[in-house]
Amino acid sequence: NAGVTQTPKFQVLKTGQSMTLQCAQDMNHNSMYWYRQDPGMGLRLIYYSASEGTTDKGEVPNGYNVSRLNKREFSLRLESAAPSQTSVYFCASSENSGQPQHFGDGTRLSIL
Amino acid sequence: GESVGLHLPTLSVQEGDNSIINCAYSNSASDYFIWYKQESGKGPQFIIDIRSNMDKRQGQRVTVLLNKTVKHLSLQIAATQPGDSAVYFCAENRNYGQNFVFGPGTRLSVLP
């Protein structure tokens, strides 16, 4: 039982490049989330998906898009990467909204 | 003692002593709180939670205290061990909403 799996673990991009961060959970959870974590700051919610087929903006959605591909998978896309998007990105899932979230181990993204 | 580091407050304790980590939450309407532990290079891991109808909840070696009057949450770790060294942060939620608001965290350092 892997829990929440994120790929890749590390990535370096040049400004303007695009990429998709992948996330999959095997706990049959309804809700999935994408966060970013910057030094000295708490996790900030980028986008979430309350259930399969729905997505909504979180606190810091600008520059990102998401796709809830099916119940298991929730991807985060950077269309045109900017240095300000250098961060550690965490995917999480929960059985339903307002319940404890299970996190992956993160994707460390650097944009030059 | 507790000191403010470059990015995170740091608490240093001797192995075997008890640790107390504090969190001031922001929204008086929040009714659900979680403590997470984050080890280096890993995603946050659920430790313990508490709802606003309780003042105290105990787990294995951990206790969470909630003071709604001053919007304060604390995590007590008994007989602190080297494996407890990590960043700890609290998260608050209101009315089973999708959005948890995360605090910036406190780094716990366990001295041999």
mmCIF file with all atom_site columns, C-alpha atoms in Angstrom:
data_model
loop_
_atom_site.group_PDB
_atom_site.id
_atom_site.type_symbol
_atom_site.label_atom_id
_atom_site.label_alt_id
_atom_site.label_comp_id
_atom_site.label_asym_id
_atom_site.label_entity_id
_atom_site.label_seq_id
_atom_site.pdbx_PDB_ins_code
_atom_site.Cartn_x
_atom_site.Cartn_y
_atom_site.Cartn_z
_atom_site.occupancy
_atom_site.B_iso_or_equiv
_atom_site.pdbx_formal_charge
_atom_site.auth_seq_id
_atom_site.auth_comp_id
_atom_site.auth_asym_id
_atom_site.auth_atom_id
_atom_site.pdbx_PDB_model_num
ATOM 1   C CA . ASN A 1 1   ? 0.000   0.000  0.000   1.00 0.00 ? 1   ASN A CA 1
ATOM 2   C CA . ALA A 1 2   ? 1.960   3.009  -1.282  1.00 0.00 ? 2   ALA A CA 1
ATOM 3   C CA . GLY A 1 3   ? -0.404  5.789  -0.154  1.00 0.00 ? 3   GLY A CA 1
ATOM 4   C CA . VAL A 1 4   ? 0.255   8.931  -2.207  1.00 0.00 ? 4   VAL A CA 1
ATOM 5   C CA . THR A 1 5   ? 2.900   8.686  -4.925  1.00 0.00 ? 5   THR A CA 1
ATOM 6   C CA . GLN A 1 6   ? 4.378   11.734 -6.633  1.00 0.00 ? 6   GLN A CA 1
ATOM 7   C CA . THR A 1 7   ? 6.575   11.846 -9.719  1.00 0.00 ? 7   THR A CA 1
ATOM 8   C CA . PRO A 1 8   ? 9.125   13.131 -10.395 1.00 0.00 ? 8   PRO A CA 1
ATOM 9   C CA . LYS A 1 9   ? 10.926  13.641 -7.073  1.00 0.00 ? 9   LYS A CA 1
ATOM 10  C CA . PHE A 1 10  ? 13.240  16.327 -8.468  1.00 0.00 ? 10  PHE A CA 1
ATOM 11  C CA . GLN A 1 11  ? 13.110  18.537 -11.547 1.00 0.00 ? 11  GLN A CA 1
ATOM 12  C CA . VAL A 1 12  ? 15.040  21.508 -12.898 1.00 0.00 ? 12  VAL A CA 1
ATOM 13  C CA . LEU A 1 13  ? 13.392  23.662 -15.535 1.00 0.00 ? 13  LEU A CA 1
ATOM 14  C CA . LYS A 1 14  ? 14.313  26.749 -17.481 1.00 0.00 ? 14  LYS A CA 1
ATOM 15  C CA . THR A 1 15  ? 12.050  29.794 -17.377 1.00 0.00 ? 15  THR A CA 1
ATOM 16  C CA . GLY A 1 16  ? 9.235   29.382 -19.878 1.00 0.00 ? 16  GLY A CA 1
ATOM 17  C CA . GLN A 1 17  ? 9.321   25.592 -20.021 1.00 0.00 ? 17  GLN A CA 1
ATOM 18  C CA . SER A 1 18  ? 6.255   23.566 -19.185 1.00 0.00 ? 18  SER A CA 1
ATOM 19  C CA . MET A 1 19  ? 5.846   20.402 -17.190 1.00 0.00 ? 19  MET A CA 1
ATOM 20  C CA . THR A 1 20  ? 3.288   18.242 -15.434 1.00 0.00 ? 20  THR A CA 1
ATOM 21  C CA . LEU A 1 21  ? 3.639   16.892 -11.907 1.00 0.00 ? 21  LEU A CA 1
ATOM 22  C CA . GLN A 1 22  ? 1.923   13.565 -11.404 1.00 0.00 ? 22  GLN A CA 1
ATOM 23  C CA . CYS A 1 23  ? 0.144   12.298 -8.304  1.00 0.00 ? 23  CYS A CA 1
ATOM 24  C CA . ALA A 1 24  ? -1.655  9.041  -7.622  1.00 0.00 ? 24  ALA A CA 1
ATOM 25  C CA . GLN A 1 25  ? -3.294  7.641  -4.490  1.00 0.00 ? 25  GLN A CA 1
ATOM 26  C CA . ASP A 1 26  ? -4.349  4.079  -3.786  1.00 0.00 ? 26  ASP A CA 1
ATOM 27  C CA . MET A 1 27  ? -6.589  4.685  -0.752  1.00 0.00 ? 27  MET A CA 1
ATOM 28  C CA . ASN A 1 28  ? -9.814  5.212  -2.715  1.00 0.00 ? 28  ASN A CA 1
ATOM 29  C CA . HIS A 1 29  ? -10.000 8.776  -1.397  1.00 0.00 ? 29  HIS A CA 1
ATOM 30  C CA . ASN A 1 30  ? -12.486 11.214 -2.865  1.00 0.00 ? 30  ASN A CA 1
ATOM 31  C CA . SER A 1 31  ? -10.567 14.461 -2.307  1.00 0.00 ? 31  SER A CA 1
ATOM 32  C CA . MET A 1 32  ? -7.139  15.394 -3.625  1.00 0.00 ? 32  MET A CA 1
ATOM 33  C CA . TYR A 1 33  ? -4.987  18.494 -3.208  1.00 0.00 ? 33  TYR A CA 1
ATOM 34  C CA . TRP A 1 34  ? -1.901  20.253 -4.490  1.00 0.00 ? 34  TRP A CA 1
ATOM 35  C CA . TYR A 1 35  ? 0.182   22.431 -2.160  1.00 0.00 ? 35  TYR A CA 1
ATOM 36  C CA . ARG A 1 36  ? 3.407   24.328 -2.414  1.00 0.00 ? 36  ARG A CA 1
ATOM 37  C CA . GLN A 1 37  ? 5.826   24.725 0.475   1.00 0.00 ? 37  GLN A CA 1
ATOM 38  C CA . ASP A 1 38  ? 8.315   27.576 0.588   1.00 0.00 ? 38  ASP A CA 1
ATOM 39  C CA . PRO A 1 39  ? 10.996  28.168 3.266   1.00 0.00 ? 39  PRO A CA 1
ATOM 40  C CA . GLY A 1 40  ? 9.561   29.584 6.482   1.00 0.00 ? 40  GLY A CA 1
ATOM 41  C CA . MET A 1 41  ? 6.002   29.317 5.274   1.00 0.00 ? 41  MET A CA 1
ATOM 42  C CA . GLY A 1 42  ? 3.256   26.845 5.831   1.00 0.00 ? 42  GLY A CA 1
ATOM 43  C CA . LEU A 1 43  ? 1.769   24.766 3.072   1.00 0.00 ? 43  LEU A CA 1
ATOM 44  C CA . ARG A 1 44  ? -0.323  26.833 0.686   1.00 0.00 ? 44  ARG A CA 1
ATOM 45  C CA . LEU A 1 45  ? -3.143  25.287 -1.291  1.00 0.00 ? 45  LEU A CA 1
ATOM 46  C CA . ILE A 1 46  ? -2.866  25.655 -5.074  1.00 0.00 ? 46  ILE A CA 1
ATOM 47  C CA . TYR A 1 47  ? -5.834  23.626 -6.308  1.00 0.00 ? 47  TYR A CA 1
ATOM 48  C CA . TYR A 1 48  ? -8.043  20.904 -4.970  1.00 0.00 ? 48  TYR A CA 1
ATOM 49  C CA . SER A 1 49  ? -10.487 18.333 -6.255  1.00 0.00 ? 49  SER A CA 1
ATOM 50  C CA . ALA A 1 50  ? -13.327 17.541 -3.883  1.00 0.00 ? 50  ALA A CA 1
ATOM 51  C CA . SER A 1 51  ? -14.360 14.532 -5.942  1.00 0.00 ? 51  SER A CA 1
ATOM 52  C CA . GLU A 1 52  ? -13.727 12.953 -9.306  1.00 0.00 ? 52  GLU A CA 1
ATOM 53  C CA . GLY A 1 53  ? -14.748 15.361 -12.055 1.00 0.00 ? 53  GLY A CA 1
ATOM 54  C CA . THR A 1 54  ? -14.429 18.577 -10.019 1.00 0.00 ? 54  THR A CA 1
ATOM 55  C CA . THR A 1 55  ? -11.551 20.978 -9.431  1.00 0.00 ? 55  THR A CA 1
ATOM 56  C CA . ASP A 1 56  ? -11.383 24.312 -7.623  1.00 0.00 ? 56  ASP A CA 1
ATOM 57  C CA . LYS A 1 57  ? -8.844  27.046 -6.996  1.00 0.00 ? 57  LYS A CA 1
ATOM 58  C CA . GLY A 1 58  ? -7.079  27.311 -3.691  1.00 0.00 ? 58  GLY A CA 1
ATOM 59  C CA . GLU A 1 59  ? -5.089  30.165 -2.208  1.00 0.00 ? 59  GLU A CA 1
ATOM 60  C CA . VAL A 1 60  ? -2.360  30.459 -4.884  1.00 0.00 ? 60  VAL A CA 1
ATOM 61  C CA . PRO A 1 61  ? -3.664  29.131 -8.240  1.00 0.00 ? 61  PRO A CA 1
ATOM 62  C CA . ASN A 1 62  ? -2.064  31.627 -10.647 1.00 0.00 ? 62  ASN A CA 1
ATOM 63  C CA . GLY A 1 63  ? 0.324   30.006 -13.119 1.00 0.00 ? 63  GLY A CA 1
ATOM 64  C CA . TYR A 1 64  ? -1.014  26.488 -12.569 1.00 0.00 ? 64  TYR A CA 1
ATOM 65  C CA . ASN A 1 65  ? -3.631  24.169 -13.991 1.00 0.00 ? 65  ASN A CA 1
ATOM 66  C CA . VAL A 1 66  ? -4.853  20.812 -12.757 1.00 0.00 ? 66  VAL A CA 1
ATOM 67  C CA . SER A 1 67  ? -6.562  17.721 -14.086 1.00 0.00 ? 67  SER A CA 1
ATOM 68  C CA . ARG A 1 68  ? -8.408  15.107 -12.058 1.00 0.00 ? 68  ARG A CA 1
ATOM 69  C CA . LEU A 1 69  ? -7.833  12.287 -14.509 1.00 0.00 ? 69  LEU A CA 1
ATOM 70  C CA . ASN A 1 70  ? -9.802  9.711  -12.515 1.00 0.00 ? 70  ASN A CA 1
ATOM 71  C CA . LYS A 1 71  ? -10.402 8.962  -8.855  1.00 0.00 ? 71  LYS A CA 1
ATOM 72  C CA . ARG A 1 72  ? -6.769  7.929  -8.312  1.00 0.00 ? 72  ARG A CA 1
ATOM 73  C CA . GLU A 1 73  ? -4.863  10.592 -10.232 1.00 0.00 ? 73  GLU A CA 1
ATOM 74  C CA . PHE A 1 74  ? -4.551  14.368 -9.925  1.00 0.00 ? 74  PHE A CA 1
ATOM 75  C CA . SER A 1 75  ? -1.944  16.203 -11.978 1.00 0.00 ? 75  SER A CA 1
ATOM 76  C CA . LEU A 1 76  ? -0.554  19.735 -11.707 1.00 0.00 ? 76  LEU A CA 1
ATOM 77  C CA . ARG A 1 77  ? 0.677   21.562 -14.803 1.00 0.00 ? 77  ARG A CA 1
ATOM 78  C CA . LEU A 1 78  ? 2.949   24.566 -15.115 1.00 0.00 ? 78  LEU A CA 1
ATOM 79  C CA . GLU A 1 79  ? 2.368   25.994 -18.588 1.00 0.00 ? 79  GLU A CA 1
ATOM 80  C CA . SER A 1 80  ? 5.199   28.535 -18.574 1.00 0.00 ? 80  SER A CA 1
ATOM 81  C CA . ALA A 1 81  ? 7.465   28.111 -15.565 1.00 0.00 ? 81  ALA A CA 1
ATOM 82  C CA . ALA A 1 82  ? 8.721   31.176 -13.690 1.00 0.00 ? 82  ALA A CA 1
ATOM 83  C CA . PRO A 1 83  ? 11.492  31.412 -11.042 1.00 0.00 ? 83  PRO A CA 1
ATOM 84  C CA . SER A 1 84  ? 8.824   32.337 -8.461  1.00 0.00 ? 84  SER A CA 1
ATOM 85  C CA . GLN A 1 85  ? 7.443   28.823 -8.877  1.00 0.00 ? 85  GLN A CA 1
ATOM 86  C CA . THR A 1 86  ? 10.615  27.281 -7.458  1.00 0.00 ? 86  THR A CA 1
ATOM 87  C CA . SER A 1 87  ? 9.270   25.336 -4.506  1.00 0.00 ? 87  SER A CA 1
ATOM 88  C CA . VAL A 1 88  ? 8.501   21.930 -3.076  1.00 0.00 ? 88  VAL A CA 1
ATOM 89  C CA . TYR A 1 89  ? 5.155   20.661 -4.305  1.00 0.00 ? 89  TYR A CA 1
ATOM 90  C CA . PHE A 1 90  ? 3.078   18.250 -2.262  1.00 0.00 ? 90  PHE A CA 1
ATOM 91  C CA . CYS A 1 91  ? 0.091   16.254 -3.319  1.00 0.00 ? 91  CYS A CA 1
ATOM 92  C CA . ALA A 1 92  ? -2.351  15.039 -0.680  1.00 0.00 ? 92  ALA A CA 1
ATOM 93  C CA . SER A 1 93  ? -5.562  13.085 -0.479  1.00 0.00 ? 93  SER A CA 1
ATOM 94  C CA . SER A 1 94  ? -8.337  12.636 2.065   1.00 0.00 ? 94  SER A CA 1
ATOM 95  C CA . GLU A 1 95  ? -11.378 10.429 2.278   1.00 0.00 ? 95  GLU A CA 1
ATOM 96  C CA . ASN A 1 96  ? -13.586 13.508 2.147   1.00 0.00 ? 96  ASN A CA 1
ATOM 97  C CA . SER A 1 97  ? -13.250 17.243 2.697   1.00 0.00 ? 97  SER A CA 1
ATOM 98  C CA . GLY A 1 98  ? -12.306 18.417 6.143   1.00 0.00 ? 98  GLY A CA 1
ATOM 99  C CA . GLN A 1 99  ? -10.662 15.125 7.062   1.00 0.00 ? 99  GLN A CA 1
ATOM 100 C CA . PRO A 1 100 ? -6.976  14.370 7.694   1.00 0.00 ? 100 PRO A CA 1
ATOM 101 C CA . GLN A 1 101 ? -4.916  14.519 4.565   1.00 0.00 ? 101 GLN A CA 1
ATOM 102 C CA . HIS A 1 102 ? -2.294  11.986 3.552   1.00 0.00 ? 102 HIS A CA 1
ATOM 103 C CA . PHE A 1 103 ? 0.705   13.495 1.805   1.00 0.00 ? 103 PHE A CA 1
ATOM 104 C CA . GLY A 1 104 ? 3.181   12.306 -0.768  1.00 0.00 ? 104 GLY A CA 1
ATOM 105 C CA . ASP A 1 105 ? 6.899   12.947 -0.316  1.00 0.00 ? 105 ASP A CA 1
ATOM 106 C CA . GLY A 1 106 ? 6.959   15.938 -2.633  1.00 0.00 ? 106 GLY A CA 1
ATOM 107 C CA . THR A 1 107 ? 8.470   17.123 -5.896  1.00 0.00 ? 107 THR A CA 1
ATOM 108 C CA . ARG A 1 108 ? 11.394  19.512 -5.544  1.00 0.00 ? 108 ARG A CA 1
ATOM 109 C CA . LEU A 1 109 ? 11.177  21.905 -8.468  1.00 0.00 ? 109 LEU A CA 1
ATOM 110 C CA . SER A 1 110 ? 13.810  24.489 -9.392  1.00 0.00 ? 110 SER A CA 1
ATOM 111 C CA . ILE A 1 111 ? 13.249  27.002 -12.148 1.00 0.00 ? 111 ILE A CA 1
ATOM 112 C CA . LEU A 1 112 ? 16.289  28.820 -13.493 1.00 0.00 ? 112 LEU A CA 1
ATOM 113 C CA . GLY B 2 1   ? 14.612  26.878 24.983  1.00 0.00 ? 1   GLY B CA 1
ATOM 114 C CA . GLU B 2 2   ? 12.821  28.439 22.029  1.00 0.00 ? 2   GLU B CA 1
ATOM 115 C CA . SER B 2 3   ? 14.480  30.757 19.569  1.00 0.00 ? 3   SER B CA 1
ATOM 116 C CA . VAL B 2 4   ? 13.635  32.265 16.222  1.00 0.00 ? 4   VAL B CA 1
ATOM 117 C CA . GLY B 2 5   ? 15.810  30.839 13.486  1.00 0.00 ? 5   GLY B CA 1
ATOM 118 C CA . LEU B 2 6   ? 16.343  32.184 10.022  1.00 0.00 ? 6   LEU B CA 1
ATOM 119 C CA . HIS B 2 7   ? 13.167  30.602 8.730   1.00 0.00 ? 7   HIS B CA 1
ATOM 120 C CA . LEU B 2 8   ? 11.471  28.648 11.505  1.00 0.00 ? 8   LEU B CA 1
ATOM 121 C CA . PRO B 2 9   ? 11.219  28.868 15.267  1.00 0.00 ? 9   PRO B CA 1
ATOM 122 C CA . THR B 2 10  ? 13.388  26.148 16.771  1.00 0.00 ? 10  THR B CA 1
ATOM 123 C CA . LEU B 2 11  ? 12.891  24.225 19.978  1.00 0.00 ? 11  LEU B CA 1
ATOM 124 C CA . SER B 2 12  ? 15.857  22.295 21.357  1.00 0.00 ? 12  SER B CA 1
ATOM 125 C CA . VAL B 2 13  ? 15.268  19.682 24.047  1.00 0.00 ? 13  VAL B CA 1
ATOM 126 C CA . GLN B 2 14  ? 17.329  17.013 25.736  1.00 0.00 ? 14  GLN B CA 1
ATOM 127 C CA . GLU B 2 15  ? 16.547  13.421 24.911  1.00 0.00 ? 15  GLU B CA 1
ATOM 128 C CA . GLY B 2 16  ? 14.131  12.082 27.487  1.00 0.00 ? 16  GLY B CA 1
ATOM 129 C CA . ASP B 2 17  ? 12.661  15.480 28.382  1.00 0.00 ? 17  ASP B CA 1
ATOM 130 C CA . ASN B 2 18  ? 9.139   16.531 27.497  1.00 0.00 ? 18  ASN B CA 1
ATOM 131 C CA . SER B 2 19  ? 8.576   18.898 24.557  1.00 0.00 ? 19  SER B CA 1
ATOM 132 C CA . ILE B 2 20  ? 5.864   21.498 24.161  1.00 0.00 ? 20  ILE B CA 1
ATOM 133 C CA . ILE B 2 21  ? 5.253   22.987 20.742  1.00 0.00 ? 21  ILE B CA 1
ATOM 134 C CA . ASN B 2 22  ? 2.853   25.882 20.421  1.00 0.00 ? 22  ASN B CA 1
ATOM 135 C CA . CYS B 2 23  ? 0.613   27.151 17.670  1.00 0.00 ? 23  CYS B CA 1
ATOM 136 C CA . ALA B 2 24  ? -1.551  30.262 17.500  1.00 0.00 ? 24  ALA B CA 1
ATOM 137 C CA . TYR B 2 25  ? -4.380  29.747 15.050  1.00 0.00 ? 25  TYR B CA 1
ATOM 138 C CA . SER B 2 26  ? -6.019  32.494 13.085  1.00 0.00 ? 26  SER B CA 1
ATOM 139 C CA . ASN B 2 27  ? -9.747  31.872 12.777  1.00 0.00 ? 27  ASN B CA 1
ATOM 140 C CA . SER B 2 28  ? -11.973 31.812 15.849  1.00 0.00 ? 28  SER B CA 1
ATOM 141 C CA . ALA B 2 29  ? -14.535 29.882 13.779  1.00 0.00 ? 29  ALA B CA 1
ATOM 142 C CA . SER B 2 30  ? -12.135 26.979 13.164  1.00 0.00 ? 30  SER B CA 1
ATOM 143 C CA . ASP B 2 31  ? -13.490 23.800 14.694  1.00 0.00 ? 31  ASP B CA 1
ATOM 144 C CA . TYR B 2 32  ? -10.993 21.116 13.778  1.00 0.00 ? 32  TYR B CA 1
ATOM 145 C CA . PHE B 2 33  ? -7.236  21.032 14.254  1.00 0.00 ? 33  PHE B CA 1
ATOM 146 C CA . ILE B 2 34  ? -4.461  18.655 13.234  1.00 0.00 ? 34  ILE B CA 1
ATOM 147 C CA . TRP B 2 35  ? -0.814  18.375 14.190  1.00 0.00 ? 35  TRP B CA 1
ATOM 148 C CA . TYR B 2 36  ? 1.552   17.131 11.489  1.00 0.00 ? 36  TYR B CA 1
ATOM 149 C CA . LYS B 2 37  ? 5.179   16.000 11.679  1.00 0.00 ? 37  LYS B CA 1
ATOM 150 C CA . GLN B 2 38  ? 7.470   16.551 8.721   1.00 0.00 ? 38  GLN B CA 1
ATOM 151 C CA . GLU B 2 39  ? 10.847  14.861 8.568   1.00 0.00 ? 39  GLU B CA 1
ATOM 152 C CA . SER B 2 40  ? 13.545  16.085 6.228   1.00 0.00 ? 40  SER B CA 1
ATOM 153 C CA . GLY B 2 41  ? 12.810  15.157 2.633   1.00 0.00 ? 41  GLY B CA 1
ATOM 154 C CA . LYS B 2 42  ? 9.406   13.699 3.466   1.00 0.00 ? 42  LYS B CA 1
ATOM 155 C CA . GLY B 2 43  ? 5.817   14.778 3.297   1.00 0.00 ? 43  GLY B CA 1
ATOM 156 C CA . PRO B 2 44  ? 3.835   15.807 6.379   1.00 0.00 ? 44  PRO B CA 1
ATOM 157 C CA . GLN B 2 45  ? 2.582   12.936 8.516   1.00 0.00 ? 45  GLN B CA 1
ATOM 158 C CA . PHE B 2 46  ? -0.563  13.041 10.663  1.00 0.00 ? 46  PHE B CA 1
ATOM 159 C CA . ILE B 2 47  ? 0.118   12.871 14.410  1.00 0.00 ? 47  ILE B CA 1
ATOM 160 C CA . ILE B 2 48  ? -3.064  13.747 16.247  1.00 0.00 ? 48  ILE B CA 1
ATOM 161 C CA . ASP B 2 49  ? -6.223  15.791 15.826  1.00 0.00 ? 49  ASP B CA 1
ATOM 162 C CA . ILE B 2 50  ? -8.793  17.496 18.020  1.00 0.00 ? 50  ILE B CA 1
ATOM 163 C CA . ARG B 2 51  ? -12.226 18.993 17.497  1.00 0.00 ? 51  ARG B CA 1
ATOM 164 C CA . SER B 2 52  ? -13.321 22.223 19.134  1.00 0.00 ? 52  SER B CA 1
ATOM 165 C CA . ASN B 2 53  ? -15.728 20.471 21.493  1.00 0.00 ? 53  ASN B CA 1
ATOM 166 C CA . MET B 2 54  ? -12.696 19.056 23.326  1.00 0.00 ? 54  MET B CA 1
ATOM 167 C CA . ASP B 2 55  ? -9.916  20.719 25.334  1.00 0.00 ? 55  ASP B CA 1
ATOM 168 C CA . LYS B 2 56  ? -7.482  17.826 25.397  1.00 0.00 ? 56  LYS B CA 1
ATOM 169 C CA . ARG B 2 57  ? -6.776  14.652 23.490  1.00 0.00 ? 57  ARG B CA 1
ATOM 170 C CA . GLN B 2 58  ? -4.117  12.060 24.126  1.00 0.00 ? 58  GLN B CA 1
ATOM 171 C CA . GLY B 2 59  ? -2.332  9.677  21.850  1.00 0.00 ? 59  GLY B CA 1
ATOM 172 C CA . GLN B 2 60  ? 0.730   7.542  22.196  1.00 0.00 ? 60  GLN B CA 1
ATOM 173 C CA . ARG B 2 61  ? 3.329   9.825  23.875  1.00 0.00 ? 61  ARG B CA 1
ATOM 174 C CA . VAL B 2 62  ? 1.542   12.896 22.482  1.00 0.00 ? 62  VAL B CA 1
ATOM 175 C CA . THR B 2 63  ? -1.121  15.191 23.890  1.00 0.00 ? 63  THR B CA 1
ATOM 176 C CA . VAL B 2 64  ? -2.853  18.060 22.167  1.00 0.00 ? 64  VAL B CA 1
ATOM 177 C CA . LEU B 2 65  ? -4.340  20.916 24.195  1.00 0.00 ? 65  LEU B CA 1
ATOM 178 C CA . LEU B 2 66  ? -6.797  23.427 22.775  1.00 0.00 ? 66  LEU B CA 1
ATOM 179 C CA . ASN B 2 67  ? -7.545  26.814 24.308  1.00 0.00 ? 67  ASN B CA 1
ATOM 180 C CA . LYS B 2 68  ? -10.288 28.399 22.242  1.00 0.00 ? 68  LYS B CA 1
ATOM 181 C CA . THR B 2 69  ? -10.385 31.548 24.368  1.00 0.00 ? 69  THR B CA 1
ATOM 182 C CA . VAL B 2 70  ? -6.938  32.631 23.189  1.00 0.00 ? 70  VAL B CA 1
ATOM 183 C CA . LYS B 2 71  ? -6.918  30.635 19.932  1.00 0.00 ? 71  LYS B CA 1
ATOM 184 C CA . HIS B 2 72  ? -3.976  28.519 21.026  1.00 0.00 ? 72  HIS B CA 1
ATOM 185 C CA . LEU B 2 73  ? -3.032  24.931 20.356  1.00 0.00 ? 73  LEU B CA 1
ATOM 186 C CA . SER B 2 74  ? -0.153  22.990 21.839  1.00 0.00 ? 74  SER B CA 1
ATOM 187 C CA . LEU B 2 75  ? 1.447   19.621 21.205  1.00 0.00 ? 75  LEU B CA 1
ATOM 188 C CA . GLN B 2 76  ? 3.143   17.887 24.085  1.00 0.00 ? 76  GLN B CA 1
ATOM 189 C CA . ILE B 2 77  ? 5.569   15.055 23.396  1.00 0.00 ? 77  ILE B CA 1
ATOM 190 C CA . ALA B 2 78  ? 6.536   12.917 26.365  1.00 0.00 ? 78  ALA B CA 1
ATOM 191 C CA . ALA B 2 79  ? 10.035  11.485 26.767  1.00 0.00 ? 79  ALA B CA 1
ATOM 192 C CA . THR B 2 80  ? 11.309  13.044 23.556  1.00 0.00 ? 80  THR B CA 1
ATOM 193 C CA . GLN B 2 81  ? 13.425  10.736 21.402  1.00 0.00 ? 81  GLN B CA 1
ATOM 194 C CA . PRO B 2 82  ? 15.917  11.417 18.575  1.00 0.00 ? 82  PRO B CA 1
ATOM 195 C CA . GLY B 2 83  ? 13.331  10.162 16.100  1.00 0.00 ? 83  GLY B CA 1
ATOM 196 C CA . ASP B 2 84  ? 11.081  13.043 17.135  1.00 0.00 ? 84  ASP B CA 1
ATOM 197 C CA . SER B 2 85  ? 13.437  15.545 15.502  1.00 0.00 ? 85  SER B CA 1
ATOM 198 C CA . ALA B 2 86  ? 11.381  17.135 12.717  1.00 0.00 ? 86  ALA B CA 1
ATOM 199 C CA . VAL B 2 87  ? 9.304   20.163 11.817  1.00 0.00 ? 87  VAL B CA 1
ATOM 200 C CA . TYR B 2 88  ? 5.882   20.205 13.471  1.00 0.00 ? 88  TYR B CA 1
ATOM 201 C CA . PHE B 2 89  ? 3.010   22.307 12.273  1.00 0.00 ? 89  PHE B CA 1
ATOM 202 C CA . CYS B 2 90  ? -0.614  22.746 13.066  1.00 0.00 ? 90  CYS B CA 1
ATOM 203 C CA . ALA B 2 91  ? -3.479  23.002 10.619  1.00 0.00 ? 91  ALA B CA 1
ATOM 204 C CA . GLU B 2 92  ? -6.953  24.408 11.197  1.00 0.00 ? 92  GLU B CA 1
ATOM 205 C CA . ASN B 2 93  ? -10.218 23.739 9.410   1.00 0.00 ? 93  ASN B CA 1
ATOM 206 C CA . ARG B 2 94  ? -13.726 25.089 9.613   1.00 0.00 ? 94  ARG B CA 1
ATOM 207 C CA . ASN B 2 95  ? -16.949 23.218 9.047   1.00 0.00 ? 95  ASN B CA 1
ATOM 208 C CA . TYR B 2 96  ? -15.453 20.295 7.065   1.00 0.00 ? 96  TYR B CA 1
ATOM 209 C CA . GLY B 2 97  ? -14.207 22.700 4.423   1.00 0.00 ? 97  GLY B CA 1
ATOM 210 C CA . GLN B 2 98  ? -11.689 21.731 1.774   1.00 0.00 ? 98  GLN B CA 1
ATOM 211 C CA . ASN B 2 99  ? -9.157  24.264 2.913   1.00 0.00 ? 99  ASN B CA 1
ATOM 212 C CA . PHE B 2 100 ? -6.868  23.589 5.846   1.00 0.00 ? 100 PHE B CA 1
ATOM 213 C CA . VAL B 2 101 ? -4.798  26.586 6.900   1.00 0.00 ? 101 VAL B CA 1
ATOM 214 C CA . PHE B 2 102 ? -1.309  25.493 7.902   1.00 0.00 ? 102 PHE B CA 1
ATOM 215 C CA . GLY B 2 103 ? 0.979   27.271 10.326  1.00 0.00 ? 103 GLY B CA 1
ATOM 216 C CA . PRO B 2 104 ? 4.632   27.935 9.391   1.00 0.00 ? 104 PRO B CA 1
ATOM 217 C CA . GLY B 2 105 ? 5.943   25.218 11.689  1.00 0.00 ? 105 GLY B CA 1
ATOM 218 C CA . THR B 2 106 ? 8.407   24.726 14.537  1.00 0.00 ? 106 THR B CA 1
ATOM 219 C CA . ARG B 2 107 ? 11.623  22.775 14.195  1.00 0.00 ? 107 ARG B CA 1
ATOM 220 C CA . LEU B 2 108 ? 12.218  20.363 17.081  1.00 0.00 ? 108 LEU B CA 1
ATOM 221 C CA . SER B 2 109 ? 15.837  19.406 17.710  1.00 0.00 ? 109 SER B CA 1
ATOM 222 C CA . VAL B 2 110 ? 16.526  16.581 20.157  1.00 0.00 ? 110 VAL B CA 1
ATOM 223 C CA . LEU B 2 111 ? 19.927  16.796 21.806  1.00 0.00 ? 111 LEU B CA 1
ATOM 224 C CA . PRO B 2 112 ? 21.720  13.590 22.917  1.00 0.00 ? 112 PRO B CA 1
#
